[in-house]
Amino acid sequence: MRISASLSCAVLALATLTAVSAQTKPSAAAKSKPVVHTKAPILAATPPMGWNSWNYFAGKVDDKGVRAAADQIVATGMKDAGYTFVNIDDTWEGERDASGVLHTNDKFPDMKALADYVHSKGLKIGIYSGPGPKTCAGFEGSLGHEAQDAQLYASWGIDYLKYDLCSFGRAVMQAQAPNDKAEQMRMMYSAYKKMGDALKATGRPIVYSFCQYGMDAVWEWGPSAGGNLWRTTGDVQANWGSIYNIINQQAGLAKYAGPGHWNDPDMLEVGNGTKDNQGRVRLLSLPENRTHFSMWAMLAAPLLAGNDLPNMKPEITAILTNKDVIAIDQDRLGKQATHIYSDGEVDVWARHLTGGAMAVAVLNAGPDKYSTHPFHLSLAKLGLHGPQAGKDLWTGKDVTLTDNMPVELASHDILLVRIASPK
Ligand code: GLA
């Protein structure tokens, strides 16, 4: 992978050199005209926000459901809070015709009309494919049709592509380089780059989301393959164990995130649950939903809601539309939180924000911590000195953090504080 990455750096360096030497001899025309540099806006300058069909609907997603999700994003205030993308995940794909053009299946009678509908709401639309012959759910993948598919997406008006490794691993990497892990990784890099180049060639700005579960330290090479975000882990599930495990796997990744390129700890499960042995759905508790959402914001993660929007409870809408928490996620500096320290089952994370501000999260992964045995916050470990005036982003109230102060937290709950002028 490093070979490919450094190769593309070399190409970039060569292009820069050519541009510099061209600039050293300005033509007469160039001398008389002032050169105006217009910078193209960065794609995904802040982490993408929206909704994705997979976590709740999986294979049941259809045209009607996607329209309903778009309607609800507007009606619930999510659009005003910043949610933009309406992303169709796996199971929309039909068959290819004799010319190789991919068609939708019966669930999606007219993708262009659906895209127009989503756009008419002032929203954007995303789609899903993968570099292998088949997607994870066994539908048609893009192998051998990358440019054709990219053009198709652009012709529909697609704004976002999630590209999922799935069958490429077995059908291509393992089949063609069975005992050569390094070669397999090069093949994976090339496959992602190929679609990245195909998307660029359409001329349409399409956010490019890698889904290969963090293999081969994707954060190191994702940007050079054209990625705007990349999954850092396996699939999230709507239970505390999965969410907390994913949070812990993000430690050490902060330096790889920034405007245009983000670590993706997977889509949100806020409002969702998992079935227990008896088939009963165990929903995430409110503290768990708050902690999940807060930590994704701290991690500068994409905020892609994954719940049933038409049947969303008010308390879930309130979590997903907490503008103070969203502002942490969308902070333009794009500095992902780092893990500062843990004391027993309590973890402290912090991130720097624009204007010198700071966000601090204190997360209780264990049982309740009330006045009999509260957690004590060390400001020194956060590099802070003396009382810090801040805002508790879940109560909306002003708070002052002091050194060694007791913090009472329910099990799996979080204290999230924004300090405007940390000292
Ligand atoms: C993989 C991805 C999921 C989802 C499914 C669809 O498991 O990680 O996010 O896209 O495929 O089949």
Short mmCIF file of C-alpha atoms and ligand atoms in Angstrom, two decimals, residues 52 54-55 58 89-91 128 135-139 162 164 166 211-213 231 233-236 266-267, ligand 1:
data_model
loop_
_atom_site.label_atom_id
_atom_site.label_comp_id
_atom_site.label_asym_id
_atom_site.label_seq_id
_atom_site.Cartn_x
_atom_site.Cartn_y
_atom_site.Cartn_z
CA ASN A 52 -28.80 5.44 5.60
CA TRP A 54 -29.24 -0.35 6.23
CA ASN A 55 -29.25 -0.33 10.04
CA ALA A 58 -31.64 -3.68 5.55
CA ASP A 89 -27.59 0.95 1.05
CA ASP A 90 -27.43 -2.57 -0.41
CA THR A 91 -30.32 -4.39 -2.18
CA TYR A 128 -24.15 1.68 -2.56
CA THR A 135 -22.29 -6.96 -2.87
CA CYS A 136 -22.48 -8.20 0.72
CA ALA A 137 -26.16 -9.04 0.27
CA GLY A 138 -25.39 -10.93 -2.95
CA PHE A 139 -26.53 -8.30 -5.45
CA LYS A 162 -20.58 3.78 -0.28
CA ASP A 164 -18.20 -2.10 0.12
CA CYS A 166 -17.39 -7.84 0.36
CA CYS A 211 -16.36 0.29 3.45
CA GLN A 212 -13.63 -2.32 3.90
CA TYR A 213 -13.79 -2.47 7.71
CA ARG A 231 -14.94 2.62 7.82
CA THR A 233 -14.18 -1.26 11.98
CA GLY A 234 -16.59 -4.11 11.29
CA ASP A 235 -20.34 -3.54 11.36
CA VAL A 236 -21.91 -1.66 14.27
CA ASP A 266 -20.01 3.20 11.05
CA MET A 267 -23.53 4.55 10.89
C1 GLA B 1 -21.74 -4.70 4.95
C2 GLA B 1 -21.58 -3.27 5.42
C3 GLA B 1 -22.90 -2.78 5.98
C4 GLA B 1 -23.97 -2.87 4.91
C5 GLA B 1 -24.07 -4.29 4.40
C6 GLA B 1 -24.98 -4.39 3.20
O1 GLA B 1 -21.99 -5.58 6.00
O2 GLA B 1 -20.57 -3.18 6.39
O3 GLA B 1 -22.77 -1.44 6.45
O4 GLA B 1 -23.67 -1.98 3.88
O5 GLA B 1 -22.80 -4.79 4.00
O6 GLA B 1 -25.04 -5.66 2.65
#
